[in-house]
Amino acid sequence: MDEIRVFSPATVSNVACGFDILGFPLESVGDEMVVRKTKEKGIVITKIEGFDLPFDINKNVASVSAMALLDVAKPDFGFEIEIYKKIKPGSGIGSSGASATSSVYAINELLGRPFNKLQLTEFAMKGELISSNSEHADNIAPALFGGFTMVKSLNPLEVLQLPTLKDLFVVIIHPQIEIKTSESRGILPKMVSLSDATKQISDLGGLVHALHTSDYELLKKSLKDHLVEKHRSKLIPYFDELKSKSIAAGAIGCSISGSGPSVFALAKGKQMAINIELIFNSIFSKSNIDFTTYVSKISSDGVTTI
Ligand code: HSE
């Protein structure tokens, strides 16, 4: 095989109580990438469609991740990359994670799969580092592994695949304002209170147990963020209204997707998800801010070959 086209899903990371460690992929929202073998060694980006991103291989997340892989694999040929970007950079639904994931997954396939998903996560984290100044893996790991995914540890890297409930849908609103992950991380406190940390640990434990026992009530009680949301929500117009109205309408929970500005709500069943999408729409229709909404099942697949 000399050429491959892959789809890498958008992802919701943090998922309320799982700051920097928890995420899941969406079913049909994501980027595409074509990767082709070349005689010349190294990486070249030949096409970028969708958004204005750097062709400089040292500045593009996809090529930085790919080079981390090639540094270890050392093939005597190279690769060219075409990026078909559908996820807006800075949207909070794992745009850089999808780029980083697509390239390492595609090259690994073309090389005959010398690396496992954990190793691919490590390579992709090098790309995430240049986009956000932080080597978090809570978008990359779900994009590679699929389903609810927990990054148990970064050093050494450990990833846990959690069960995904069959009727669980996600609704996302992406207000078209830019919040860079680096800025959104920069406003977070370096220290948190013991009581907030205790609540967060308890809710994370509750969420994991709820997924294992298909307990939607426990999931609802656990889908809370005591550490990060109160700081970042100030950057997101109408956040409090999105949250209170969606929960009043029956959402399992509502919080910030990744580092924002997207906001997500979880819903049991597609009809409930569509109702919440209408609520999100009506709230933002009052504003002058353009926005996009998505309704998706939580995907149990990660990046795939098309
Ligand atoms: N966990 C990261 C954050 C995700 O919240 O900063 C950003 O993509």
CSV table of C-alpha atoms and ligand atoms in Angstrom, one decimal:
chain,number,residue,atom,x,y,z
A,1,MET,CA,0.0,0.0,0.0
A,2,ASP,CA,1.5,3.4,-1.1
A,3,GLU,CA,-1.4,5.7,-0.2
A,4,ILE,CA,-4.1,5.9,2.4
A,5,ARG,CA,-7.1,8.1,3.2
A,6,VAL,CA,-8.1,8.3,6.9
A,7,PHE,CA,-10.9,9.9,8.9
A,8,SER,CA,-10.1,11.2,12.4
A,9,PRO,CA,-13.0,12.1,14.7
A,10,ALA,CA,-13.6,15.3,16.6
A,11,THR,CA,-13.4,14.7,20.3
A,12,VAL,CA,-14.9,16.1,23.5
A,13,SER,CA,-12.1,16.1,26.1
A,14,ASN,CA,-12.2,16.7,29.9
A,15,VAL,CA,-15.9,15.6,30.0
A,16,ALA,CA,-16.6,17.7,33.1
A,17,CYS,CA,-14.9,15.9,36.0
A,18,GLY,CA,-12.1,14.4,33.9
A,19,PHE,CA,-9.8,17.5,33.3
A,20,ASP,CA,-6.9,16.5,31.1
A,21,ILE,CA,-7.6,12.7,31.4
A,22,LEU,CA,-11.0,11.9,29.9
A,23,GLY,CA,-12.5,12.2,26.4
A,24,PHE,CA,-14.7,10.6,23.7
A,25,PRO,CA,-15.0,10.8,19.9
A,26,LEU,CA,-18.0,11.9,17.8
A,27,GLU,CA,-19.4,9.6,15.2
A,28,SER,CA,-19.4,11.6,12.0
A,29,VAL,CA,-17.6,14.9,12.7
A,30,GLY,CA,-14.0,14.9,11.9
A,31,ASP,CA,-11.0,15.5,9.5
A,32,GLU,CA,-9.8,13.6,6.5
A,33,MET,CA,-6.2,13.2,5.5
A,34,VAL,CA,-4.5,11.5,2.5
A,35,VAL,CA,-0.9,10.2,3.1
A,36,ARG,CA,1.3,8.9,0.3
A,37,LYS,CA,4.7,7.3,0.3
A,38,THR,CA,7.5,9.3,-1.4
A,39,LYS,CA,11.0,8.4,-2.5
A,40,GLU,CA,12.4,11.4,-0.7
A,41,LYS,CA,12.9,10.9,3.0
A,42,GLY,CA,11.0,13.0,5.5
A,43,ILE,CA,7.6,14.7,5.5
A,44,VAL,CA,6.1,17.3,3.1
A,45,ILE,CA,2.6,18.8,3.4
A,46,THR,CA,1.3,19.3,-0.2
A,47,LYS,CA,-2.3,20.4,0.4
A,48,ILE,CA,-4.4,22.0,3.1
A,49,GLU,CA,-8.1,22.5,2.5
A,50,GLY,CA,-10.7,23.9,4.9
A,51,PHE,CA,-8.6,26.2,7.2
A,52,ASP,CA,-5.5,28.3,7.0
A,53,LEU,CA,-2.8,26.2,8.6
A,54,PRO,CA,1.0,26.2,8.2
A,55,PHE,CA,2.7,24.2,5.5
A,56,ASP,CA,5.9,24.5,7.5
A,57,ILE,CA,6.5,21.0,8.8
A,58,ASN,CA,7.9,22.3,12.1
A,59,LYS,CA,4.7,24.3,12.8
A,60,ASN,CA,2.0,22.0,11.6
A,61,VAL,CA,0.7,19.5,14.3
A,62,ALA,CA,0.2,16.7,11.7
A,63,SER,CA,3.8,16.9,10.5
A,64,VAL,CA,5.4,17.3,13.9
A,65,SER,CA,3.6,14.2,15.1
A,66,ALA,CA,4.6,12.3,11.9
A,67,MET,CA,8.2,13.3,12.4
A,68,ALA,CA,8.2,12.0,15.9
A,69,LEU,CA,7.1,8.7,14.5
A,70,LEU,CA,9.7,8.7,11.7
A,71,ASP,CA,12.5,9.6,14.2
A,72,VAL,CA,11.9,6.1,15.7
A,73,ALA,CA,10.8,4.1,12.6
A,74,LYS,CA,13.6,5.5,10.3
A,75,PRO,CA,12.1,4.3,7.0
A,76,ASP,CA,14.3,4.9,3.9
A,77,PHE,CA,11.5,6.7,2.2
A,78,GLY,CA,9.2,9.6,3.1
A,79,PHE,CA,5.6,10.7,3.1
A,80,GLU,CA,3.5,13.5,1.7
A,81,ILE,CA,0.4,14.7,3.5
A,82,GLU,CA,-2.9,16.2,2.2
A,83,ILE,CA,-5.0,17.7,5.0
A,84,TYR,CA,-8.8,18.1,4.5
A,85,LYS,CA,-9.6,20.0,7.6
A,86,LYS,CA,-13.2,20.0,8.7
A,87,ILE,CA,-12.8,20.8,12.5
A,88,LYS,CA,-12.1,24.5,13.0
A,89,PRO,CA,-8.9,25.0,14.9
A,90,GLY,CA,-9.5,26.5,18.3
A,91,SER,CA,-13.1,25.1,18.5
A,92,GLY,CA,-12.6,22.9,21.6
A,93,ILE,CA,-13.6,19.7,19.8
A,94,GLY,CA,-10.1,18.3,19.3
A,95,SER,CA,-9.0,19.9,16.0
A,96,SER,CA,-5.3,19.6,16.7
A,97,GLY,CA,-5.8,16.2,18.2
A,98,ALA,CA,-7.5,15.0,15.0
A,99,SER,CA,-4.6,16.3,12.9
A,100,ALA,CA,-2.0,14.7,15.1
A,101,THR,CA,-3.9,11.4,15.2
A,102,SER,CA,-4.5,11.2,11.4
A,103,SER,CA,-0.9,11.5,10.4
A,104,VAL,CA,0.6,9.0,12.8
A,105,TYR,CA,-2.2,6.5,12.2
A,106,ALA,CA,-1.9,6.8,8.4
A,107,ILE,CA,1.9,6.4,8.4
A,108,ASN,CA,1.7,3.5,10.8
A,109,GLU,CA,-0.7,1.7,8.4
A,110,LEU,CA,1.6,2.4,5.4
A,111,LEU,CA,4.5,1.0,7.3
A,112,GLY,CA,2.6,-2.2,8.1
A,113,ARG,CA,1.7,-1.3,11.7
A,114,PRO,CA,5.0,-1.4,13.6
A,115,PHE,CA,3.5,0.6,16.5
A,116,ASN,CA,0.6,0.0,18.8
A,117,LYS,CA,-2.0,2.7,19.7
A,118,LEU,CA,-0.2,3.6,22.9
A,119,GLN,CA,3.0,4.4,21.0
A,120,LEU,CA,1.0,6.3,18.4
A,121,THR,CA,-0.5,8.4,21.2
A,122,GLU,CA,3.0,9.3,22.4
A,123,PHE,CA,4.0,10.4,18.9
A,124,ALA,CA,0.7,12.4,18.5
A,125,MET,CA,1.3,14.2,21.8
A,126,LYS,CA,4.4,15.9,20.2
A,127,GLY,CA,2.0,17.6,17.8
A,128,GLU,CA,-0.4,18.5,20.6
A,129,LEU,CA,2.5,20.1,22.5
A,130,ILE,CA,3.2,22.7,19.7
A,131,SER,CA,-0.4,23.6,19.5
A,132,SER,CA,-1.2,24.2,23.2
A,133,ASN,CA,2.2,24.2,25.0
A,134,SER,CA,1.0,21.1,26.9
A,135,GLU,CA,1.4,17.4,26.2
A,136,HIS,CA,-2.1,16.4,27.2
A,137,ALA,CA,-3.6,13.3,25.5
A,138,ASP,CA,-7.3,13.5,26.3
A,139,ASN,CA,-8.2,14.3,22.7
A,140,ILE,CA,-5.6,12.1,21.0
A,141,ALA,CA,-6.2,9.0,23.0
A,142,PRO,CA,-10.0,8.9,22.4
A,143,ALA,CA,-9.4,9.7,18.7
A,144,LEU,CA,-7.0,6.7,18.4
A,145,PHE,CA,-8.7,4.2,20.7
A,146,GLY,CA,-12.4,5.1,20.3
A,147,GLY,CA,-15.1,5.3,23.0
A,148,PHE,CA,-14.8,6.8,26.4
A,149,THR,CA,-11.1,6.9,27.0
A,150,MET,CA,-9.1,7.7,30.1
A,151,VAL,CA,-5.5,8.8,30.2
A,152,LYS,CA,-4.6,7.2,33.5
A,153,SER,CA,-1.0,8.4,33.4
A,154,LEU,CA,1.2,10.4,31.1
A,155,ASN,CA,4.6,9.1,32.4
A,156,PRO,CA,4.6,6.3,31.7
A,157,LEU,CA,1.7,6.6,29.3
A,158,GLU,CA,-1.3,4.5,30.4
A,159,VAL,CA,-4.7,4.6,28.6
A,160,LEU,CA,-7.9,2.9,29.8
A,161,GLN,CA,-10.8,2.2,27.5
A,162,LEU,CA,-14.1,2.7,29.4
A,163,PRO,CA,-17.5,1.3,28.4
A,164,THR,CA,-19.8,3.6,26.4
A,165,LEU,CA,-23.5,3.6,27.0
A,166,LYS,CA,-25.6,2.6,24.0
A,167,ASP,CA,-28.2,5.4,24.2
A,168,LEU,CA,-25.7,8.2,25.0
A,169,PHE,CA,-25.7,11.1,22.6
A,170,VAL,CA,-23.8,14.4,22.7
A,171,VAL,CA,-25.0,17.8,21.7
A,172,ILE,CA,-22.3,20.4,21.0
A,173,ILE,CA,-22.6,24.1,20.3
A,174,HIS,CA,-19.6,25.8,18.8
A,175,PRO,CA,-19.8,29.6,19.1
A,176,GLN,CA,-17.5,31.1,16.5
A,177,ILE,CA,-15.2,32.9,18.9
A,178,GLU,CA,-11.6,31.9,19.3
A,179,ILE,CA,-10.2,30.7,22.6
A,180,LYS,CA,-6.7,29.3,22.2
A,181,THR,CA,-6.0,26.3,24.4
A,182,SER,CA,-2.8,27.9,25.6
A,183,GLU,CA,-4.8,31.0,26.8
A,184,SER,CA,-7.6,28.9,28.3
A,185,ARG,CA,-5.0,26.9,30.2
A,186,GLY,CA,-3.2,30.1,31.2
A,187,ILE,CA,-6.2,31.4,33.2
A,188,LEU,CA,-6.4,28.3,35.4
A,189,PRO,CA,-5.1,28.4,39.0
A,190,LYS,CA,-2.0,26.4,39.8
A,191,MET,CA,-3.5,25.3,43.1
A,192,VAL,CA,-7.0,24.0,43.9
A,193,SER,CA,-8.7,23.6,47.3
A,194,LEU,CA,-8.8,20.2,49.0
A,195,SER,CA,-12.6,20.2,49.2
A,196,ASP,CA,-12.9,20.9,45.4
A,197,ALA,CA,-10.3,18.2,44.7
A,198,THR,CA,-12.3,15.8,46.8
A,199,LYS,CA,-15.5,16.5,45.0
A,200,GLN,CA,-13.8,16.1,41.6
A,201,ILE,CA,-12.3,12.7,42.5
A,202,SER,CA,-15.7,11.6,43.9
A,203,ASP,CA,-17.5,12.6,40.7
A,204,LEU,CA,-14.9,11.0,38.4
A,205,GLY,CA,-15.2,7.8,40.4
A,206,GLY,CA,-19.0,8.1,40.0
A,207,LEU,CA,-18.8,8.7,36.3
A,208,VAL,CA,-16.5,5.6,35.7
A,209,HIS,CA,-18.8,3.5,37.9
A,210,ALA,CA,-21.9,4.8,36.0
A,211,LEU,CA,-20.4,3.8,32.6
A,212,HIS,CA,-19.6,0.3,33.9
A,213,THR,CA,-23.0,-0.2,35.4
A,214,SER,CA,-25.1,1.7,32.7
A,215,ASP,CA,-26.4,3.9,35.5
A,216,TYR,CA,-27.7,7.1,33.8
A,217,GLU,CA,-28.8,8.6,37.2
A,218,LEU,CA,-25.4,8.2,38.6
A,219,LEU,CA,-23.9,9.6,35.4
A,220,LYS,CA,-26.1,12.7,35.8
A,221,LYS,CA,-25.0,13.2,39.5
A,222,SER,CA,-21.4,12.8,38.5
A,223,LEU,CA,-21.0,14.9,35.3
A,224,LYS,CA,-19.7,18.0,37.2
A,225,ASP,CA,-16.5,20.0,37.1
A,226,HIS,CA,-15.4,21.6,40.4
A,227,LEU,CA,-12.0,22.7,39.2
A,228,VAL,CA,-11.9,24.3,35.8
A,229,GLU,CA,-15.4,25.2,34.5
A,230,LYS,CA,-15.9,28.1,36.9
A,231,HIS,CA,-12.8,29.8,35.5
A,232,ARG,CA,-13.2,29.1,31.8
A,233,SER,CA,-16.9,29.6,31.6
A,234,LYS,CA,-16.4,33.3,31.9
A,235,LEU,CA,-14.9,33.2,28.4
A,236,ILE,CA,-18.0,31.6,26.9
A,237,PRO,CA,-21.0,33.8,26.2
A,238,TYR,CA,-24.3,32.4,27.5
A,239,PHE,CA,-22.6,29.4,29.2
A,240,ASP,CA,-24.8,29.6,32.4
A,241,GLU,CA,-27.9,29.7,30.3
A,242,LEU,CA,-26.9,26.8,28.0
A,243,LYS,CA,-26.2,24.8,31.1
A,244,SER,CA,-29.2,25.6,33.2
A,245,LYS,CA,-31.7,25.3,30.4
A,246,SER,CA,-30.3,22.1,28.9
A,247,ILE,CA,-30.3,20.4,32.3
A,248,ALA,CA,-33.8,21.7,33.1
A,249,ALA,CA,-34.9,20.1,29.8
A,250,GLY,CA,-33.4,16.7,30.8
A,251,ALA,CA,-29.8,16.7,29.8
A,252,ILE,CA,-27.6,14.4,31.8
A,253,GLY,CA,-25.1,17.2,32.2
A,254,CYS,CA,-23.5,20.1,30.4
A,255,SER,CA,-20.0,21.5,30.5
A,256,ILE,CA,-17.2,23.0,28.4
A,257,SER,CA,-15.8,20.8,25.6
A,258,GLY,CA,-12.1,20.7,25.9
A,259,SER,CA,-10.7,24.2,26.5
A,260,GLY,CA,-13.8,25.8,24.9
A,261,PRO,CA,-15.4,27.7,23.4
A,262,SER,CA,-17.6,24.7,22.5
A,263,VAL,CA,-20.1,23.5,25.1
A,264,PHE,CA,-21.4,20.0,25.2
A,265,ALA,CA,-24.4,18.3,26.8
A,266,LEU,CA,-25.0,14.6,27.2
A,267,ALA,CA,-28.4,13.2,26.5
A,268,LYS,CA,-30.1,9.8,26.7
A,269,GLY,CA,-31.5,9.1,23.3
A,270,LYS,CA,-31.5,11.0,20.0
A,271,GLN,CA,-34.8,12.8,20.6
A,272,MET,CA,-33.6,14.3,23.8
A,273,ALA,CA,-30.4,15.3,22.1
A,274,ILE,CA,-32.4,17.1,19.3
A,275,ASN,CA,-34.5,18.9,21.9
A,276,ILE,CA,-31.3,20.2,23.6
A,277,GLU,CA,-29.9,21.2,20.2
A,278,LEU,CA,-33.0,23.4,19.7
A,279,ILE,CA,-32.5,25.0,23.1
A,280,PHE,CA,-28.9,25.7,22.3
A,281,ASN,CA,-30.0,27.2,19.0
A,282,SER,CA,-32.6,29.4,20.5
A,283,ILE,CA,-30.1,30.8,23.1
A,284,PHE,CA,-27.5,31.7,20.6
A,285,SER,CA,-29.9,33.0,18.0
A,286,LYS,CA,-30.4,36.0,20.3
A,287,SER,CA,-26.7,36.9,19.9
A,288,ASN,CA,-24.7,38.3,17.0
A,289,ILE,CA,-22.3,35.4,17.3
A,290,ASP,CA,-22.2,32.8,14.5
A,291,PHE,CA,-22.4,29.2,15.8
A,292,THR,CA,-22.6,25.6,14.7
A,293,THR,CA,-24.3,22.8,16.5
A,294,TYR,CA,-23.7,19.1,16.3
A,295,VAL,CA,-25.7,16.0,17.5
A,296,SER,CA,-23.8,12.8,17.5
A,297,LYS,CA,-23.7,9.4,19.1
A,298,ILE,CA,-20.5,8.8,21.0
A,299,SER,CA,-18.4,6.7,18.7
A,300,SER,CA,-16.9,3.5,19.8
A,301,ASP,CA,-14.4,3.8,16.9
A,302,GLY,CA,-11.5,6.1,16.7
A,303,VAL,CA,-9.5,7.1,13.6
A,304,THR,CA,-10.2,4.8,10.6
A,305,THR,CA,-9.2,4.1,7.1
A,306,ILE,CA,-11.7,5.3,4.6
B,1,HSE,N1,-7.6,19.0,28.5
B,1,HSE,C1,-7.2,20.0,27.6
B,1,HSE,C2,-7.6,21.4,28.3
B,1,HSE,C3,-7.9,19.9,26.3
B,1,HSE,O1,-8.7,21.4,28.8
B,1,HSE,O2,-6.8,22.3,28.3
B,1,HSE,C4,-7.6,20.9,25.4
B,1,HSE,O3,-7.7,20.4,24.1
